[in-house]
Tab-separated table of C-alpha atoms (C1' of nucleotides) in Angstrom:
chain	number	residue	atom	x	y	z
A	152	MET	CA	-0.201	0.122	0.026
A	153	ASP	CA	2.634	2.930	0.982
A	154	THR	CA	5.183	2.485	-1.296
A	155	SER	CA	6.796	5.615	0.765
A	156	GLN	CA	8.439	4.274	3.459
A	157	LEU	CA	9.982	1.480	0.618
A	158	LEU	CA	11.460	4.339	-1.707
A	159	LYS	CA	13.566	5.253	1.742
A	160	GLY	CA	17.307	5.337	0.752
A	161	VAL	CA	16.242	3.997	-2.722
A	162	LEU	CA	15.335	7.426	-3.824
A	163	ASP	CA	19.168	8.419	-4.192
A	164	LEU	CA	19.345	5.470	-6.427
A	165	ALA	CA	16.767	6.320	-8.742
A	166	VAL	CA	17.357	9.887	-9.032
A	167	LEU	CA	21.002	9.588	-9.788
A	168	ALA	CA	19.441	6.359	-12.150
A	169	VAL	CA	17.509	8.893	-14.098
A	170	LEU	CA	20.337	11.278	-13.907
A	171	ARG	CA	22.640	8.693	-15.406
A	172	ASP	CA	21.822	9.619	-19.198
A	173	ALA	CA	21.520	13.071	-19.333
A	174	ASP	CA	21.287	16.675	-17.008
A	175	GLY	CA	17.707	17.327	-15.609
A	176	TYR	CA	16.348	19.895	-13.203
A	177	GLY	CA	13.639	18.439	-10.509
A	178	TYR	CA	10.662	18.954	-12.078
A	179	ASP	CA	12.306	17.108	-15.054
A	180	VAL	CA	13.306	14.290	-12.743
A	181	LEU	CA	9.943	14.120	-10.768
A	182	ARG	CA	8.528	13.503	-14.368
A	183	ARG	CA	11.490	10.725	-15.386
A	184	LEU	CA	10.637	9.198	-12.330
A	185	ARG	CA	7.495	8.520	-12.900
A	186	ALA	CA	6.741	8.002	-16.324
A	187	ALA	CA	9.076	4.818	-15.073
A	188	GLY	CA	6.986	3.237	-12.287
A	189	LEU	CA	7.457	5.961	-9.412
A	190	GLU	CA	4.444	7.520	-9.645
A	191	ASP	CA	3.261	8.177	-6.069
A	192	VAL	CA	6.896	9.662	-5.571
A	193	ALA	CA	6.154	13.594	-3.897
A	194	ASP	CA	7.799	16.658	-5.356
A	195	ALA	CA	9.118	17.624	-2.566
A	196	SER	CA	11.125	14.533	-2.186
A	197	VAL	CA	12.991	15.003	-5.128
A	198	TYR	CA	13.797	18.150	-4.305
A	199	GLY	CA	15.275	17.292	-1.145
A	200	THR	CA	17.082	14.080	-2.385
A	201	LEU	CA	18.721	16.488	-5.266
A	202	ARG	CA	19.753	19.507	-2.978
A	203	ARG	CA	21.078	16.423	-0.703
A	204	LEU	CA	22.939	14.803	-2.880
A	205	PHE	CA	24.340	18.073	-4.368
A	206	GLN	CA	25.604	18.522	-0.977
A	207	ALA	CA	27.077	15.678	-0.366
A	208	GLY	CA	29.149	16.449	-3.666
A	209	ALA	CA	27.321	13.982	-6.398
A	210	LEU	CA	26.123	16.367	-8.446
A	211	THR	CA	27.002	19.772	-10.405
A	212	SER	CA	24.563	22.292	-10.124
A	213	TYR	CA	24.074	25.238	-12.623
A	214	VAL	CA	20.807	27.682	-13.586
A	215	GLN	CA	19.196	28.291	-16.823
A	216	PRO	CA	16.755	30.405	-17.504
A	217	SER	CA	13.312	29.052	-19.083
A	218	GLU	CA	10.843	30.105	-21.513
A	219	GLU	CA	7.777	28.036	-20.901
A	220	GLY	CA	7.919	29.314	-17.284
A	221	PRO	CA	10.593	30.258	-14.167
A	222	HIS	CA	13.866	29.058	-14.413
A	223	ARG	CA	15.362	25.746	-13.851
A	224	LYS	CA	17.857	25.015	-11.853
A	225	TYR	CA	19.707	21.807	-13.501
A	226	TYR	CA	21.492	18.627	-12.187
A	227	GLY	CA	24.056	16.177	-13.447
A	228	LEU	CA	26.151	13.171	-12.166
A	229	ASN	CA	30.171	14.262	-11.576
A	230	LYS	CA	32.783	11.769	-11.107
A	231	THR	CA	31.385	11.311	-7.112
A	232	GLY	CA	28.552	10.875	-8.555
A	233	HIS	CA	28.743	7.973	-10.826
A	234	GLU	CA	30.966	5.887	-8.217
A	235	LEU	CA	27.981	6.722	-5.424
A	236	LEU	CA	25.858	5.443	-8.588
A	237	ALA	CA	27.548	1.474	-9.041
A	238	ARG	CA	28.029	1.058	-5.081
A	239	SER	CA	24.365	1.982	-4.726
A	240	THR	CA	23.287	-0.131	-7.262
A	241	LYS	CA	24.970	-2.881	-6.350
A	242	THR	CA	24.124	-2.516	-2.191
A	243	TRP	CA	20.203	-2.544	-4.064
A	244	ASN	CA	20.729	-5.583	-6.092
A	245	HIS	CA	22.349	-7.548	-3.620
A	246	PHE	CA	19.894	-6.353	-0.973
A	247	ALA	CA	17.140	-7.008	-3.711
A	248	ASP	CA	17.973	-10.552	-4.296
A	249	THR	CA	18.378	-11.690	-0.495
A	250	MET	CA	14.686	-10.530	-0.236
A	251	SER	CA	13.618	-12.275	-3.188
A	252	VAL	CA	14.999	-15.623	-1.870
A	253	LEU	CA	13.755	-14.778	1.699
A	254	LEU	CA	10.015	-14.180	0.110
A	255	GLU	CA	10.258	-17.235	-2.797
A	256	GLU	CA	11.756	-19.708	-0.330
A	257	GLU	CA	8.817	-22.303	0.891
A	258	ALA	CA	6.874	-21.204	-2.523
A	259	ALA	CA	7.780	-23.720	-4.376
B	145	MET	CA	27.058	0.556	2.604
B	146	ASP	CA	24.046	1.326	5.319
B	147	THR	CA	21.695	-0.715	4.053
B	148	SER	CA	19.460	0.421	7.372
B	149	GLN	CA	17.927	2.800	4.852
B	150	LEU	CA	16.573	0.434	2.467
B	151	LEU	CA	14.902	-1.644	4.910
B	152	LYS	CA	12.471	1.034	5.703
B	153	GLY	CA	9.465	-0.454	5.573
B	154	VAL	CA	11.065	-3.761	4.265
B	155	LEU	CA	11.021	-4.822	7.859
B	156	ASP	CA	7.673	-5.412	7.974
B	157	LEU	CA	7.900	-8.040	4.695
B	158	ALA	CA	10.801	-9.736	6.263
B	159	VAL	CA	10.102	-10.516	9.828
B	160	LEU	CA	6.478	-11.471	7.988
B	161	ALA	CA	8.236	-13.895	5.652
B	162	VAL	CA	10.564	-15.746	8.267
B	163	LEU	CA	7.399	-16.449	10.172
B	164	ARG	CA	5.037	-17.490	7.283
B	165	ASP	CA	6.546	-21.265	8.123
B	166	ALA	CA	6.365	-21.191	11.382
B	167	ASP	CA	5.803	-19.495	14.880
B	168	GLY	CA	9.007	-17.549	16.508
B	169	TYR	CA	10.271	-15.348	19.161
B	170	GLY	CA	12.010	-12.635	18.878
B	171	TYR	CA	15.985	-13.515	19.149
B	172	ASP	CA	14.816	-16.520	17.181
B	173	VAL	CA	13.163	-14.455	14.079
B	174	LEU	CA	16.649	-12.097	14.820
B	175	ARG	CA	18.627	-15.145	14.028
B	176	ARG	CA	16.710	-15.928	10.533
B	177	LEU	CA	17.362	-12.796	9.395
B	178	ARG	CA	20.829	-12.634	9.609
B	179	ALA	CA	20.766	-15.763	8.504
B	180	ALA	CA	18.935	-15.563	5.844
B	181	GLY	CA	21.333	-12.519	4.445
B	182	LEU	CA	20.138	-9.686	6.596
B	183	GLU	CA	22.649	-9.589	8.302
B	184	ASP	CA	23.396	-6.291	9.858
B	185	VAL	CA	19.612	-6.026	11.246
B	186	ALA	CA	19.674	-4.127	14.967
B	187	ASP	CA	17.903	-5.817	17.869
B	188	ALA	CA	15.890	-3.485	18.791
B	189	SER	CA	14.423	-3.244	15.210
B	190	VAL	CA	13.295	-6.413	14.877
B	191	TYR	CA	11.592	-6.224	18.909
B	192	GLY	CA	10.088	-2.939	17.191
B	193	THR	CA	8.929	-4.694	14.426
B	194	LEU	CA	6.855	-7.320	16.007
B	195	ARG	CA	5.099	-5.526	18.659
B	196	ARG	CA	4.136	-3.296	15.352
B	197	LEU	CA	3.156	-5.681	13.638
B	198	PHE	CA	1.189	-7.402	16.484
B	199	GLN	CA	-0.721	-4.086	17.679
B	200	ALA	CA	-1.499	-3.757	14.095
B	201	GLY	CA	-3.412	-7.276	14.582
B	202	ALA	CA	-1.407	-9.038	11.974
B	203	LEU	CA	0.044	-11.243	14.247
B	204	THR	CA	-0.934	-13.284	17.111
B	205	SER	CA	1.168	-13.863	21.039
B	206	TYR	CA	1.830	-16.095	24.023
B	207	VAL	CA	4.167	-16.110	26.166
B	208	GLN	CA	6.270	-19.835	26.856
B	209	PRO	CA	8.922	-19.656	29.309
B	210	SER	CA	12.228	-21.761	28.331
B	211	GLU	CA	14.819	-23.773	30.484
B	212	GLU	CA	17.992	-22.264	28.130
B	213	GLY	CA	16.992	-18.366	29.188
B	214	PRO	CA	14.572	-16.062	30.175
B	215	HIS	CA	11.104	-16.454	29.162
B	216	ARG	CA	9.800	-16.703	25.096
B	217	LYS	CA	7.730	-14.057	23.538
B	218	TYR	CA	6.443	-16.273	20.628
B	219	TYR	CA	4.743	-14.491	17.754
B	220	GLY	CA	2.523	-16.295	14.361
B	221	LEU	CA	0.910	-15.220	11.028
B	222	ASN	CA	-2.552	-14.937	12.104
B	223	LYS	CA	-5.566	-14.434	8.295
B	224	THR	CA	-4.845	-10.395	8.778
B	225	GLY	CA	-0.924	-11.519	8.782
B	226	HIS	CA	-1.153	-13.769	5.676
B	227	GLU	CA	-3.329	-11.038	3.864
B	228	LEU	CA	-0.517	-8.912	4.551
B	229	LEU	CA	2.442	-11.159	3.402
B	230	ALA	CA	1.132	-11.345	-0.050
B	231	ARG	CA	-0.131	-7.920	-0.632
B	232	SER	CA	3.372	-6.788	0.015
B	233	THR	CA	5.034	-9.180	-1.485
B	234	LYS	CA	3.053	-7.334	-4.365
B	235	THR	CA	3.956	-4.563	-3.602
B	236	TRP	CA	7.338	-4.785	-3.250
B	237	ASN	CA	7.997	-7.138	-6.323
B	238	HIS	CA	6.155	-4.286	-8.216
B	239	PHE	CA	8.778	-2.694	-6.533
B	240	ALA	CA	11.353	-3.973	-7.017
B	241	ASP	CA	11.407	-4.493	-10.635
B	242	THR	CA	10.255	-0.662	-11.216
B	243	MET	CA	14.034	-0.177	-9.604
B	244	SER	CA	15.744	-3.470	-12.248
B	245	VAL	CA	14.043	-1.583	-15.294
B	246	LEU	CA	15.767	1.984	-14.172
B	247	LEU	CA	18.699	0.675	-12.901
B	248	GLU	CA	19.472	-1.205	-16.279
B	249	GLU	CA	18.129	0.931	-18.693
B	250	GLU	CA	21.119	2.006	-21.101
B	251	ALA	CA	23.056	-0.654	-19.631
B	252	ALA	CA	23.340	-2.309	-22.675
C	273	DG	C1'	-7.001	41.414	-18.741
C	274	DG	C1'	-8.007	38.519	-14.939
C	275	DA	C1'	-8.733	33.154	-13.250
C	276	DG	C1'	-7.087	29.469	-13.526
C	277	DA	C1'	-3.667	25.825	-15.230
C	278	DC	C1'	0.897	24.628	-15.865
C	279	DT	C1'	5.531	25.327	-14.786
C	280	DA	C1'	9.048	25.360	-10.739
C	281	DC	C1'	11.378	25.996	-6.697
C	282	DT	C1'	11.880	26.251	-1.424
C	283	DA	C1'	10.718	26.154	3.426
C	284	DC	C1'	8.969	24.099	7.553
C	285	DA	C1'	6.994	21.136	10.118
C	286	DC	C1'	5.641	16.005	10.823
C	287	DA	C1'	5.826	10.945	10.684
C	288	DT	C1'	7.301	6.777	10.393
C	289	DT	C1'	10.778	3.460	11.626
C	290	DG	C1'	15.423	1.831	11.865
C	291	DC	C1'	19.366	2.175	15.456
C	292	DG	C1'	22.336	2.060	19.379
C	293	DG	C1'	22.621	2.066	24.040
C	294	DA	C1'	21.044	1.107	28.828
C	295	DG	C1'	18.854	-2.102	32.091
C	296	DT	C1'	16.512	-5.935	33.476
C	297	DA	C1'	16.617	-10.840	33.885
C	298	DC	C1'	17.449	-15.571	33.843
C	299	DT	C1'	20.524	-19.842	32.888
C	300	DC	C1'	25.120	-21.811	32.694
C	301	DC	C1'	29.892	-22.008	33.151
C	302	DG	C1'	34.639	-22.321	34.596
D	23	DC	C1'	30.630	-14.777	42.156
D	24	DG	C1'	31.918	-13.056	37.020
D	25	DG	C1'	30.956	-13.232	32.408
D	26	DA	C1'	28.641	-15.229	27.997
D	27	DG	C1'	24.888	-16.379	25.757
D	28	DT	C1'	20.101	-16.195	25.700
D	29	DA	C1'	15.603	-12.835	25.617
D	30	DC	C1'	12.629	-8.366	26.731
D	31	DT	C1'	11.695	-3.804	27.169
D	32	DC	C1'	12.435	1.155	27.191
D	33	DC	C1'	13.604	6.119	25.796
D	34	DG	C1'	16.192	9.000	22.272
D	35	DC	C1'	18.116	9.816	17.936
D	36	DA	C1'	18.846	10.042	13.306
D	37	DA	C1'	17.094	9.781	8.399
D	38	DT	C1'	14.560	10.750	4.883
D	39	DG	C1'	9.978	10.746	2.389
D	40	DT	C1'	5.530	13.985	2.152
D	41	DG	C1'	1.664	18.141	2.908
D	42	DT	C1'	1.227	22.225	3.250
D	43	DA	C1'	2.235	26.807	1.873
D	44	DG	C1'	4.028	30.693	-0.167
D	45	DT	C1'	6.999	32.084	-4.801
D	46	DA	C1'	7.055	33.869	-9.480
D	47	DG	C1'	6.976	32.803	-13.426
D	48	DT	C1'	4.177	31.946	-18.784
D	49	DC	C1'	0.227	30.524	-21.271
D	50	DT	C1'	-4.714	29.940	-22.629
D	51	DC	C1'	-8.985	31.257	-22.495
D	52	DC	C1'	-12.915	33.480	-21.985
DNA sequence: GGAGACTACTACACATTGCGGAGTACTCCG
DNA sequence: CGGAGTACTCCGCAATGTGTAGTAGTCTCC
């Protein structure tokens, strides 16, 4: 039901993942995440996560004006960000595998 | 690194899963989880989760004395617990699949 | 030109939940 | 008796996602 708790600690990873291919600004990252299936992500969570990752030194940031609305604050992965993404992905995969085994045991 | 955040919302599921096959008491559930690969789970988290699930009406509970130490508080799944387990498993699988796609995109 | 929708971001207070540490208490062994 | 292992409780903390409110820009439609 409540996917919000599942996101804990994983939103970082998801945000890094959608920024891997191309820089993006908050509102855009939000749309990418929702399009990817994370439909219940709240906007404040995304903005907060971007700020946190930036402060942690994983993202670059630059502001660009837009002609379709307010200015946009773009974020992109730097070296630290890529490393973090790689590490977090491994951690996640390991964790997901563990859960998988736990849940499937005795299912047969 | 820090798997503690990944556990958020998933520990409930993991606890339900290890109780699916047989009733268990806190200390035992802790060992089962660690044996299953969740080695960093803290004991307080498990006891807390058991209490929460019990209060939520998903578990039955009964105390049994032990000859190898203090009394043991056993917990077991009731109907609500089994339903919760089934529902949470589905939610988790869906979520894990979504993340999987997100992480593998462009990997090729 | 004003209302409303969509875009885009910030700030703050809050709820959930896992963790650490301290404390209690029982059994067994040396 | 002291220490280890077992078994549980309580309390306060920290991390993080959410809701709400607020600011502000563009565009459309009546």
